[in-house]
Amino acid sequence: MMTADYIAIQTSDSNSPESINFLNLIRSAHRTPRQDSPEAWELTSFVDGAGRFNLVHIGYWRDPNKHAAWILGAPLGKWFTSLDARHANFGAWRETIQVPVDRLETIVSKEGWSFGLANCPMIEMRLTTTNGYFGAARDRFPLSAIDRLEAPSPHRRRATPALSLGRRLRAECGHNTAVIRSGQHWASSLGEQLVDYESSLQPKLMAGMDHLSRNQETEGVLSLRVMTNHDLETFASVQQTSVLAYFNSLEPLEKWAESHATHAAIYEHAIDKQREFGADRQVVTWHEVFIVTRNSNFEYVNCHADTGILPFAQTLMAVDDAN
Amino acid sequence: MMTADYIAIQTSDSNSPESINFLNLIRSAHRTPRQDSPEAWELTSFVDGAGRFNLVHIGYWRDPNKHAAWILGAPLGKWFTSLDARHANFGAWRETIQVPVDRLETIVSKEGWSFGLANCPMIEMRLTTTNGYFGAARDRFPLSAIDRLEAPSPHRRRATPALSLGRRLRAECGHNTAVIRSGQHWASSLGEQLVDYESSLQPKLMAGMDHLSRNQETEGVLSLRVMTNHDLETFASVQQTSVLAYFNSLEPLEKWAESHATHAAIYEHAIDKQREFGADRQVVTWHEVFIVTRNSNFEYVNCHADTGILPFAQTLMAVDDAN
C-alpha cells in the first residue's frame, strides 16, 4: 500500500496567525524526525476558488504501518485529529490516498529526477518506452492489464452545498476515482528556457486548468487545485508547481488529454521543447496517478462547502454528530 | 481486490414480516442473476447478544468493479441504500471487507471442498504444508513476508454506547484489523462422527466463542457472531455454521489460538479426529482471514448499539445528519 496524505489548513492568508502556527508545527515536526515520519514530504500552498489560502503538508509513505502510526502519534496527525470544528477560527482538511502498487503510475520527463511518492527512499525510476502516445498512462498501471478501471457511477454535484462550517465532515468518493498530481519544476531553467516556460508553457497549462475548473461536471472533475511548492527549510515559495486533481475515473482524464484543445496546446509545446532541447531541457515535468477504491479518507474541519471533494462527494458523514 | 459484503436485517425473529420481506428480496434477486451478481453467496442467521434475530446475505466477488456496480444497481444494494433510518421498524447493517489478495488467506480441512470466498469460480484450492503449527495462518498471508501486520492502536470499548437507533451510522476500524470467518460443515457426517461433532467438538467450539465474547476487551475482539447457514433454495437452516469475528489485529487471534485452553481443546480434538479418520473424516472445517486497512465500510441503519463493531469503532459518523 502506497500512501499520500495531504494535511492542510485553510485561512485568510499566508500571514494569518493560524498559517504561522501551522508552519511552526511542521518545522518542529521535521526537526525531530520519528521512525514513522513520512519518507518524503512537501509543503505547498494555493488560494482556492473561494479566495481562501490553503497551506498543505504532503507526506508520502511506502509503509502503511508507519503512516498509521504517524497519524496517531506524531504532532501533525494529533493536531488534526484533536481540532474542535465548532470553535476553530480556521478550516483544516485531510485527504489520504492509499493504494496497492498496481493502482498507481508515475513518470518524469528527465532522467535523474524524481518527485512526489518517487522521492521516497528505495524507489527507483527506470527508463520507459510506455509513453508518448494516448493511452500510455493507462498502460503504465499494472492493474490495467486485467481491469478497465471504470467507475460504476458518476460523481454528481450535490443539489445543495454541504453544511460544512463548524463541523467535521467525512466525504466518500466512489470506486476507481482517479487522483492525479501533475508537476512542473522550472527552478533550474535559465534564459531562453525560463522565458519559454513562464511566457508560453505555463500560460497554456493554466488555460487547461482553468477550462477543467470551469467545467467540472462535463469534464468529470471533482476537485482541482494548482499548488505552489515551498522550500522545506525557508518555507519560501519556489519555481515549482503541481496540480492536484480528482477525476471521476481515469477515462475523463484521458478524454481531456486526448481531445481537448487546451491539453493539445500543453502537450505539443512540451514535446516540441523536449525535441528542441533534448537532454539539455531544464524544465522538468512529472505526474503521479492513483486509482483509489471507494473510501471515506477525505475529512474537512470547518471548511467552506467548496473545499476538496465536498461538492461532489457520493456520501457525506458528520463525525462530531455521531459521538 | 477480493470482496466479502455482508448485508443483514435485524428484527425480532425469523417470522417477522421484515425477515420474510428480506428473504423474498434475496429470492427474487438470485432468480434473475445479473452480470455483476456475487460470484458466490450464502445466507446465514444468528441471534445476537441483545436477543435480536439477524438474517445475513453474504456476497463474494473477485472483481471489485462488479461489486461496486451491484451495490449501486442490484435490488439488495439499492434496498439497503434507500432505507430511512428514522422510520424503519427494523435494523439493517452492511459490512464490506475488501482487500488486495496478499492480505487474505483461506484453508479447508478436506480436499475437494471449498467455502466462502473460495467458492467463487476460478479459485483453486491447493494442498499446502503451511499448516499444523502455531503461526501458520500468518505465514499463509503473502504480505507477512514483508509486513508484521501490526495494528497501530487498540480498539477500545467506547465510553458511552453509540446513539444508533433511528440513525444511519458509519463505523471505522483501524489499520490491520483482522476479520476471520471460521466455518464448520457437518451435514455429511453420520453415526459416530456426527455424534462426536455435536456432542464433543461443537460444545468445545462454543465454549471458545463464549470465552471470546465475554472477554472482548482483553482478547482484542471487536465483534463475534456465531452464524448458522441456510439452504439457498429452501432457506431452511442446515448443519453448517461459521463464526464471523473481528480482532484488533492478527496478533490477539494468534495469541488466543496459541495459549488459551478453550482453543487448545478445539484444536486438539480436531487434530485427533483428523488422525483417527483421515480422508474419511466427514466433518469439514475451514476459515478465511482478511487483514483490512483503515476503512469506514461498516454501516448500521437503526441498529442497537451493540451491533457489529459499533461498540469498538475508532470513529463513528452519522450519514443522515451530514446531508
XYZ file of C-alpha atoms in Angstrom:
646
model
C 0.000 0.000 0.000
C 1.463 3.333 -1.098
C 0.200 6.376 0.751
C -0.010 10.103 0.048
C -1.500 12.066 2.926
C -2.464 15.722 2.459
C -2.996 17.702 5.670
C -3.911 21.343 5.213
C -5.026 24.493 6.897
C -7.470 26.925 5.288
C -7.191 30.539 6.440
C -7.475 34.117 5.229
C -3.889 34.470 4.030
C -0.292 33.340 4.355
C 0.379 35.726 7.230
C -2.532 34.695 9.403
C -1.534 33.543 12.898
C -3.024 30.131 12.051
C -0.782 29.801 8.995
C 2.254 30.726 11.083
C 1.260 28.211 13.767
C 0.830 25.511 11.163
C 4.273 26.243 9.717
C 5.805 26.125 13.191
C 4.156 22.790 13.809
C 5.619 21.472 10.556
C 9.034 22.922 11.289
C 9.265 21.349 14.728
C 7.850 18.041 13.477
C 10.527 17.652 10.831
C 13.345 18.903 13.054
C 12.978 15.807 15.184
C 12.160 13.051 12.728
C 10.413 9.936 14.029
C 10.773 6.389 12.911
C 7.338 6.698 11.323
C 7.858 10.126 9.715
C 6.911 10.467 6.059
C 9.571 9.027 3.791
C 9.160 12.072 1.565
C 7.320 15.284 2.273
C 6.498 18.603 0.665
C 4.896 21.885 1.542
C 2.604 23.588 -0.941
C 0.055 26.380 -0.936
C -2.714 27.765 -3.081
C -5.585 30.220 -3.000
C -8.829 28.371 -3.650
C -11.888 29.396 -5.633
C -13.447 30.945 -2.536
C -10.377 33.143 -2.033
C -9.128 31.189 0.980
C -5.434 30.491 1.459
C -4.594 26.794 1.852
C -1.251 25.609 3.203
C -0.709 21.903 2.546
C 1.664 19.378 4.091
C 2.063 16.366 1.815
C 3.532 13.177 3.280
C 4.397 10.020 1.355
C 4.942 6.544 2.784
C 5.691 3.175 1.219
C 4.864 1.506 4.543
C 1.198 1.853 5.563
C 2.010 0.807 9.135
C 4.334 3.760 9.599
C 1.720 6.050 8.108
C -0.943 4.753 10.520
C 1.395 5.133 13.493
C 2.383 8.668 12.429
C -1.214 9.840 12.166
C -1.905 8.553 15.668
C 1.327 9.604 17.335
C 3.028 12.478 15.519
C 2.198 16.099 16.384
C 0.718 16.964 12.981
C -1.611 13.957 12.968
C -2.661 14.558 16.561
C -3.194 18.243 15.878
C -5.605 17.468 13.059
C -7.483 14.797 14.980
C -7.953 16.989 18.039
C -9.281 20.096 16.248
C -12.667 21.223 17.517
C -14.691 22.114 14.443
C -17.234 24.109 16.426
C -14.700 26.510 17.871
C -11.942 26.617 15.262
C -11.396 30.043 13.695
C -9.879 28.442 10.593
C -10.527 25.442 8.355
C -8.440 22.282 8.077
C -8.641 19.269 5.839
C -7.004 15.912 5.333
C -7.162 13.748 2.221
C -5.469 10.361 2.347
C -4.723 8.484 -0.849
C -3.742 4.861 -0.283
C -3.490 2.214 -2.994
C -1.828 -1.109 -3.731
C 1.129 -0.542 -6.011
C -0.709 -1.896 -9.075
C -3.093 1.079 -8.838
C -0.507 3.781 -9.410
C 1.817 5.076 -12.070
C 4.310 7.916 -12.077
C 6.537 9.390 -14.763
C 9.080 12.192 -15.043
C 10.390 13.964 -18.130
C 14.084 13.970 -17.229
C 16.466 11.239 -16.161
C 17.828 11.523 -12.652
C 14.861 13.464 -11.300
C 12.055 12.288 -9.084
C 9.063 13.929 -7.414
C 6.169 13.080 -5.137
C 5.953 9.486 -3.989
C 9.013 8.651 -6.078
C 11.113 10.745 -3.684
C 10.762 8.025 -1.058
C 13.952 6.033 -0.476
C 14.430 2.781 -2.390
C 12.144 3.875 -5.213
C 13.987 3.649 -8.487
C 12.849 5.421 -11.643
C 13.642 3.482 -14.800
C 13.586 4.425 -18.453
C 10.299 3.548 -20.109
C 9.005 3.443 -23.648
C 5.406 3.262 -22.433
C 4.877 6.956 -23.113
C 4.317 9.489 -25.860
C 1.006 8.089 -27.107
C -2.580 8.483 -25.947
C -3.381 5.715 -23.504
C 0.196 5.380 -22.226
C -0.735 6.451 -18.690
C -3.357 3.707 -18.530
C -0.878 1.178 -19.867
C 1.555 2.072 -17.101
C -0.863 0.841 -14.419
C -0.036 -2.830 -13.833
C -3.701 -3.397 -12.992
C -4.833 -2.125 -16.407
C -3.735 -5.461 -17.846
C -6.799 -7.095 -16.292
C -9.077 -4.222 -15.280
C -10.684 -1.401 -17.242
C -10.560 0.844 -14.162
C -14.084 2.080 -14.795
C -16.180 3.947 -12.256
C -19.606 2.416 -11.628
C -21.396 5.762 -11.336
C -20.588 9.420 -11.911
C -19.967 11.800 -9.042
C -22.643 14.470 -9.423
C -22.606 17.951 -7.955
C -24.700 17.871 -4.792
C -28.014 19.697 -5.092
C -27.269 21.805 -2.012
C -23.859 22.780 -0.645
C -22.630 20.751 2.325
C -23.257 22.284 5.729
C -19.556 22.223 6.417
C -18.811 25.241 8.606
C -18.436 24.446 12.293
C -18.424 20.720 11.571
C -16.070 17.821 10.964
C -17.283 16.073 7.838
C -16.101 12.950 6.060
C -16.677 12.693 2.333
C -16.653 9.476 0.355
C -15.517 9.048 -3.219
C -16.610 6.218 -5.466
C -14.768 3.173 -6.743
C -11.939 3.912 -9.199
C -11.753 7.656 -8.639
C -8.536 8.891 -10.304
C -6.214 11.171 -8.347
C -3.546 12.957 -10.354
C -0.750 15.150 -9.106
C 0.895 16.688 -12.134
C 4.023 18.757 -11.544
C 6.205 21.396 -13.119
C 9.726 22.292 -11.989
C 11.447 25.213 -13.671
C 13.781 26.353 -10.851
C 16.753 25.067 -12.877
C 15.762 26.840 -16.072
C 17.568 29.911 -17.295
C 17.437 32.380 -20.159
C 15.535 31.205 -23.195
C 14.095 28.162 -21.426
C 12.934 30.172 -18.424
C 11.253 32.710 -20.669
C 9.659 29.982 -22.741
C 8.251 28.275 -19.645
C 6.874 31.365 -17.989
C 5.575 33.095 -21.095
C 4.367 30.135 -23.083
C 4.069 26.715 -21.420
C 2.817 27.955 -18.060
C 0.001 30.076 -19.551
C -1.063 27.101 -21.691
C -1.077 24.881 -18.604
C -3.124 27.409 -16.674
C -5.596 27.766 -19.566
C -6.100 23.997 -19.424
C -6.599 24.017 -15.649
C -8.975 26.937 -15.959
C -11.021 25.015 -18.519
C -11.233 21.962 -16.231
C -12.137 24.071 -13.201
C -14.916 25.881 -15.034
C -16.390 22.692 -16.449
C -16.149 20.222 -13.598
C -19.425 18.435 -14.342
C -18.796 17.858 -18.039
C -15.092 17.096 -17.594
C -15.647 14.687 -14.689
C -13.531 16.742 -12.279
C -14.360 16.513 -8.557
C -11.684 18.922 -7.399
C -8.707 20.759 -8.873
C -6.036 22.778 -7.084
C -2.991 24.464 -8.604
C -0.431 24.375 -5.801
C 2.920 26.135 -5.465
C 5.774 24.365 -3.698
C 7.696 25.887 -0.814
C 11.297 25.363 0.176
C 11.419 22.896 3.067
C 13.957 24.944 5.043
C 12.966 28.547 4.457
C 9.304 27.891 3.526
C 9.719 30.452 0.707
C 7.811 29.648 -2.475
C 9.906 28.111 -5.242
C 9.652 27.730 -9.016
C 7.792 24.508 -8.763
C 4.056 23.874 -9.036
C 1.747 20.908 -9.165
C -1.901 20.349 -9.891
C -3.793 18.013 -7.591
C -6.955 16.900 -9.349
C -9.607 14.270 -8.701
C -11.410 12.782 -11.685
C -14.456 10.522 -11.687
C -12.219 7.821 -13.176
C -9.226 7.584 -15.487
C -11.458 7.896 -18.548
C -12.412 11.617 -18.359
C -8.770 12.478 -17.652
C -7.769 10.563 -20.774
C -10.584 12.109 -22.768
C -9.489 15.638 -21.915
C -5.870 14.768 -22.670
C -6.757 13.175 -25.985
C -9.358 15.529 -27.334
C -9.296 18.984 -25.823
C -7.504 21.922 -27.421
C -6.184 23.111 -24.072
C -4.357 19.829 -23.492
C -3.140 19.655 -27.088
C -1.521 23.065 -26.619
C 0.307 21.928 -23.480
C 1.294 18.551 -24.849
C 2.557 19.795 -28.207
C 4.511 22.606 -26.630
C 6.159 20.283 -24.112
C 7.044 17.729 -26.801
C 8.403 20.448 -29.111
C 10.689 21.722 -26.371
C 11.741 18.203 -25.471
C 12.738 17.680 -29.105
C 14.413 21.072 -29.312
C 16.499 20.850 -26.147
C 16.731 17.091 -25.583
C 18.810 16.211 -22.541
C 19.520 19.941 -22.069
C 15.903 20.756 -21.360
C 15.789 22.476 -17.988
C 12.070 22.429 -17.319
C 11.088 19.134 -15.712
C 7.517 17.843 -15.709
C 6.132 14.800 -13.957
C 2.951 13.282 -12.634
C 1.652 10.523 -10.423
C -1.806 8.981 -10.774
C -3.546 6.834 -8.158
C -6.754 4.896 -8.851
C -8.445 4.567 -5.464
C -11.205 2.265 -4.312
C -14.338 3.589 -2.582
C -13.200 5.217 0.646
C -14.013 7.967 3.122
C -10.489 9.218 3.719
C -11.473 12.808 2.998
C -12.025 14.856 6.124
C -12.959 18.531 6.385
C -12.967 20.524 9.621
C -14.806 23.847 9.496
C -14.024 24.261 5.784
C -16.167 26.124 3.260
C -18.518 23.957 1.202
C -16.439 24.065 -1.990
C -13.380 22.537 -0.340
C -11.900 19.411 -1.897
C -14.425 16.791 -2.961
C -17.219 18.144 -0.708
C -19.335 19.404 -3.643
C -19.137 16.044 -5.436
C -18.932 13.547 -2.561
C -21.067 10.430 -3.053
C -21.700 10.280 0.687
C -21.207 12.904 3.395
C -20.888 11.955 7.043
C -20.750 14.072 10.192
C -18.091 12.874 12.604
C -18.912 15.018 15.644
C -22.641 14.466 15.427
C -22.259 10.720 15.766
C -20.391 10.819 19.044
C -9.212 -6.686 -4.600
C -11.236 -9.516 -3.117
C -14.563 -8.563 -1.586
C -16.910 -10.046 1.003
C -20.045 -7.981 1.523
C -22.384 -8.735 4.419
C -25.876 -7.224 4.160
C -28.223 -8.004 7.023
C -31.545 -7.286 8.593
C -32.056 -7.156 12.372
C -35.563 -7.920 13.591
C -37.464 -9.603 16.426
C -37.440 -13.117 14.961
C -37.269 -15.252 11.862
C -41.009 -14.972 11.233
C -41.220 -11.197 11.376
C -42.714 -9.618 8.239
C -39.381 -7.812 7.744
C -37.466 -11.112 7.740
C -39.917 -12.542 5.204
C -39.590 -9.466 3.021
C -35.805 -9.677 3.164
C -35.889 -13.343 2.143
C -38.234 -12.529 -0.737
C -35.856 -9.805 -1.866
C -32.973 -12.282 -1.811
C -35.002 -14.941 -3.586
C -36.039 -12.670 -6.417
C -32.539 -11.180 -6.695
C -30.912 -14.558 -7.218
C -33.664 -15.848 -9.512
C -32.615 -13.353 -12.124
C -28.838 -13.190 -11.834
C -27.102 -10.088 -13.148
C -23.729 -9.793 -14.759
C -22.482 -8.176 -11.560
C -24.124 -10.630 -9.129
C -21.926 -12.075 -6.399
C -19.730 -14.867 -7.698
C -20.584 -16.835 -4.557
C -23.221 -16.117 -1.963
C -24.621 -17.511 1.268
C -27.457 -16.916 3.657
C -26.851 -17.147 7.399
C -28.639 -16.133 10.569
C -27.963 -15.703 14.260
C -29.495 -14.292 17.410
C -27.245 -11.571 18.781
C -26.359 -10.703 22.376
C -29.295 -8.308 22.575
C -31.681 -11.112 21.566
C -32.311 -9.727 18.102
C -32.568 -12.034 15.096
C -30.124 -11.200 12.297
C -30.527 -12.578 8.788
C -27.368 -12.111 6.715
C -26.752 -12.197 2.968
C -23.051 -12.754 2.238
C -21.766 -11.977 -1.248
C -18.259 -12.632 -2.549
C -16.613 -11.084 -5.588
C -13.148 -11.375 -7.109
C -13.893 -8.332 -9.285
C -14.327 -5.093 -7.289
C -15.920 -3.377 -10.286
C -18.774 -5.864 -10.367
C -19.208 -5.492 -6.632
C -19.413 -1.697 -6.931
C -21.904 -1.947 -9.793
C -24.042 -4.472 -7.892
C -24.293 -2.292 -4.802
C -25.440 0.617 -6.954
C -27.727 -1.259 -9.298
C -28.965 -4.523 -7.820
C -32.176 -4.642 -5.726
C -30.465 -5.701 -2.492
C -27.861 -2.929 -2.674
C -30.478 -0.336 -3.589
C -32.770 -1.550 -0.818
C -30.055 -1.037 1.793
C -29.023 2.368 0.466
C -32.564 3.682 0.367
C -33.622 2.650 3.899
C -34.834 5.543 6.019
C -33.254 5.058 9.447
C -35.720 7.411 11.123
C -38.801 5.499 10.069
C -37.583 1.912 9.752
C -39.255 -0.535 12.144
C -36.253 -2.878 11.944
C -32.475 -2.626 11.862
C -30.167 -3.290 8.910
C -26.422 -3.358 8.546
C -23.774 -3.750 5.906
C -20.122 -4.638 6.447
C -17.851 -4.707 3.420
C -14.488 -6.421 3.585
C -12.232 -5.613 0.647
C -8.527 -6.431 0.446
C -5.759 -6.980 -2.084
C -5.098 -10.687 -2.448
C -1.892 -10.538 -0.396
C -3.979 -9.615 2.652
C -6.012 -12.787 2.804
C -5.586 -16.482 3.479
C -8.066 -19.346 3.470
C -7.761 -23.015 4.310
C -10.057 -26.035 4.383
C -9.596 -29.359 6.194
C -10.652 -31.647 3.369
C -9.570 -31.927 -0.239
C -12.214 -31.127 -2.827
C -14.154 -28.772 -0.567
C -14.307 -25.008 -0.609
C -16.225 -22.367 1.314
C -16.656 -18.632 1.484
C -14.641 -16.601 -0.998
C -13.071 -19.800 -2.310
C -16.465 -20.780 -3.740
C -16.043 -18.128 -6.433
C -15.319 -19.549 -9.888
C -11.689 -19.865 -10.984
C -10.410 -20.087 -7.414
C -8.386 -23.236 -6.987
C -7.566 -24.727 -3.599
C -4.186 -26.452 -3.497
C -2.566 -28.743 -0.987
C -0.396 -26.879 1.497
C 2.121 -27.822 4.147
C 1.933 -24.359 5.687
C -0.360 -25.586 8.437
C -0.459 -27.549 11.683
C 1.825 -25.255 13.671
C 1.243 -22.027 15.557
C 1.899 -19.123 13.229
C 0.870 -20.999 10.088
C -2.093 -18.694 9.397
C 0.248 -15.696 9.452
C 2.690 -17.447 7.159
C -0.078 -18.067 4.639
C -0.534 -14.327 4.074
C 1.766 -13.387 1.188
C 2.145 -9.940 2.760
C 3.503 -11.411 6.007
C 6.800 -11.930 4.203
C 7.453 -8.187 4.416
C 4.924 -6.871 6.944
C 4.270 -7.696 10.602
C 0.578 -6.813 10.126
C 0.511 -4.917 13.402
C -2.259 -2.543 14.419
C -1.043 0.901 15.429
C -3.529 1.293 18.280
C -6.056 -0.867 20.088
C -9.769 -0.538 19.506
C -11.198 0.375 22.909
C -14.770 -0.010 24.049
C -16.473 3.375 23.647
C -17.236 5.109 26.935
C -20.887 5.559 26.008
C -22.956 3.404 23.656
C -23.462 4.805 20.164
C -26.720 6.650 19.605
C -27.586 4.247 16.857
C -31.384 3.873 16.900
C -33.174 5.913 14.257
C -29.906 6.759 12.568
C -27.622 5.621 9.763
C -24.136 5.400 11.211
C -20.797 4.565 9.664
C -18.139 2.996 11.865
C -14.446 2.958 11.106
C -11.986 0.254 12.042
C -8.255 0.782 12.361
C -5.373 -0.290 10.171
C -4.733 -4.059 10.071
C -7.963 -5.149 11.742
C -8.259 -8.931 11.261
C -11.546 -10.373 10.011
C -11.965 -14.113 10.374
C -14.786 -16.285 9.149
C -14.233 -19.733 10.570
C -16.614 -22.475 9.432
C -17.881 -25.926 10.335
C -19.742 -28.247 7.991
C -21.119 -31.478 9.404
C -24.071 -32.090 7.070
C -22.183 -35.006 5.543
C -21.349 -36.637 8.853
C -23.135 -39.726 10.068
C -23.132 -42.086 13.035
C -20.069 -41.881 15.234
C -18.706 -38.810 13.502
C -21.985 -36.911 13.752
C -22.272 -37.753 17.431
C -18.677 -36.762 18.033
C -19.170 -33.400 16.336
C -22.413 -32.482 18.052
C -21.570 -33.821 21.499
C -17.882 -33.016 21.668
C -16.312 -30.700 19.076
C -19.241 -28.289 18.778
C -19.508 -27.711 22.558
C -15.763 -27.076 22.713
C -16.061 -24.608 19.846
C -18.956 -22.846 21.537
C -17.059 -22.685 24.847
C -14.219 -20.956 22.991
C -16.583 -18.496 21.321
C -18.283 -17.838 24.626
C -14.922 -17.061 26.216
C -14.036 -14.607 23.436
C -17.462 -12.946 23.583
C -17.276 -12.462 27.335
C -13.773 -11.046 27.249
C -13.764 -8.814 24.195
C -11.502 -6.133 25.684
C -8.778 -8.473 26.910
C -8.968 -10.785 23.896
C -8.921 -7.941 21.351
C -12.304 -8.888 19.888
C -14.398 -6.121 18.305
C -17.318 -8.318 17.329
C -18.149 -12.024 17.233
C -21.180 -13.722 15.713
C -21.883 -17.449 15.505
C -23.938 -17.812 12.346
C -25.937 -20.758 11.009
C -26.098 -21.337 7.263
C -29.352 -21.691 5.357
C -30.063 -23.693 2.242
C -30.047 -21.346 -0.752
C -33.213 -22.847 -2.275
C -35.439 -23.633 0.687
C -33.857 -21.171 3.164
C -34.065 -23.907 5.830
C -31.167 -23.983 8.264
C -28.508 -26.607 7.542
C -25.775 -28.381 9.508
C -23.227 -25.727 8.745
C -22.087 -22.833 10.930
C -19.452 -20.153 10.806
C -18.093 -17.604 13.209
C -17.546 -14.102 11.885
C -15.153 -12.299 14.210
C -13.225 -9.039 14.106
C -9.954 -8.833 16.013
C -7.842 -5.770 16.706
C -5.135 -7.373 14.552
C -3.863 -10.853 13.735
C -1.852 -10.976 16.957
C -4.665 -11.396 19.555
C -6.256 -14.054 17.334
C -2.933 -15.923 17.280
C -2.458 -15.409 20.992
C -5.830 -16.955 21.824
C -5.158 -19.833 19.425
C -1.715 -20.460 20.860
C -2.300 -20.030 24.547
C -5.897 -20.404 25.641
C -7.336 -23.633 26.960
C -10.552 -23.187 25.010
C -8.672 -23.134 21.706
C -6.404 -25.999 22.752
C -9.498 -28.127 23.368
C -10.875 -27.381 19.886
C -7.565 -27.745 18.106
C -6.529 -30.986 19.777
C -9.927 -32.550 19.265
C -9.990 -31.606 15.583
C -6.455 -32.906 15.014
C -7.230 -36.149 16.897
C -10.239 -36.791 14.706
C -8.278 -35.898 11.591
C -5.693 -38.510 12.595
C -8.368 -41.020 13.528
C -10.498 -40.764 10.389
C -8.024 -39.372 7.869
C -9.572 -38.949 4.428
C -12.788 -40.473 5.797
C -13.386 -37.612 8.183
C -16.840 -36.240 7.423
C -16.735 -33.032 9.414
C -15.149 -30.285 7.347
C -13.704 -27.132 8.898
C -12.331 -24.094 7.155
C -11.606 -20.418 7.632
C -10.757 -17.277 5.748
C -8.915 -14.317 7.275
C -8.720 -10.825 5.806
C -6.390 -8.128 7.144
C -8.083 -4.859 6.222
C -6.718 -1.348 6.079
C -8.401 1.557 7.900
C -11.854 1.947 6.376
C -15.415 3.009 7.104
C -17.197 0.254 5.245
C -19.333 -0.623 8.267
C -22.824 0.853 8.092
C -25.646 0.457 10.603
C -29.221 1.606 9.998
C -31.423 1.809 13.093
C -29.472 -0.991 14.802
C -28.986 -1.400 18.546
C -25.729 -0.029 19.941
C -24.042 -3.417 20.352
C -24.341 -4.309 16.676
C -21.177 -5.248 14.824
C -18.185 -3.039 15.529
C -20.270 -0.117 16.870
C -19.061 -0.571 20.485
C -15.389 -0.596 19.434
C -15.373 1.697 16.389
C -12.425 4.087 16.273
C -14.603 6.701 14.594
C -18.379 6.958 14.300
C -20.032 9.056 11.650
C -23.655 9.999 11.056
C -24.650 9.716 7.416
C -28.108 11.332 7.522
C -27.045 14.221 9.705
C -24.470 15.400 7.196
C -26.880 15.796 4.314
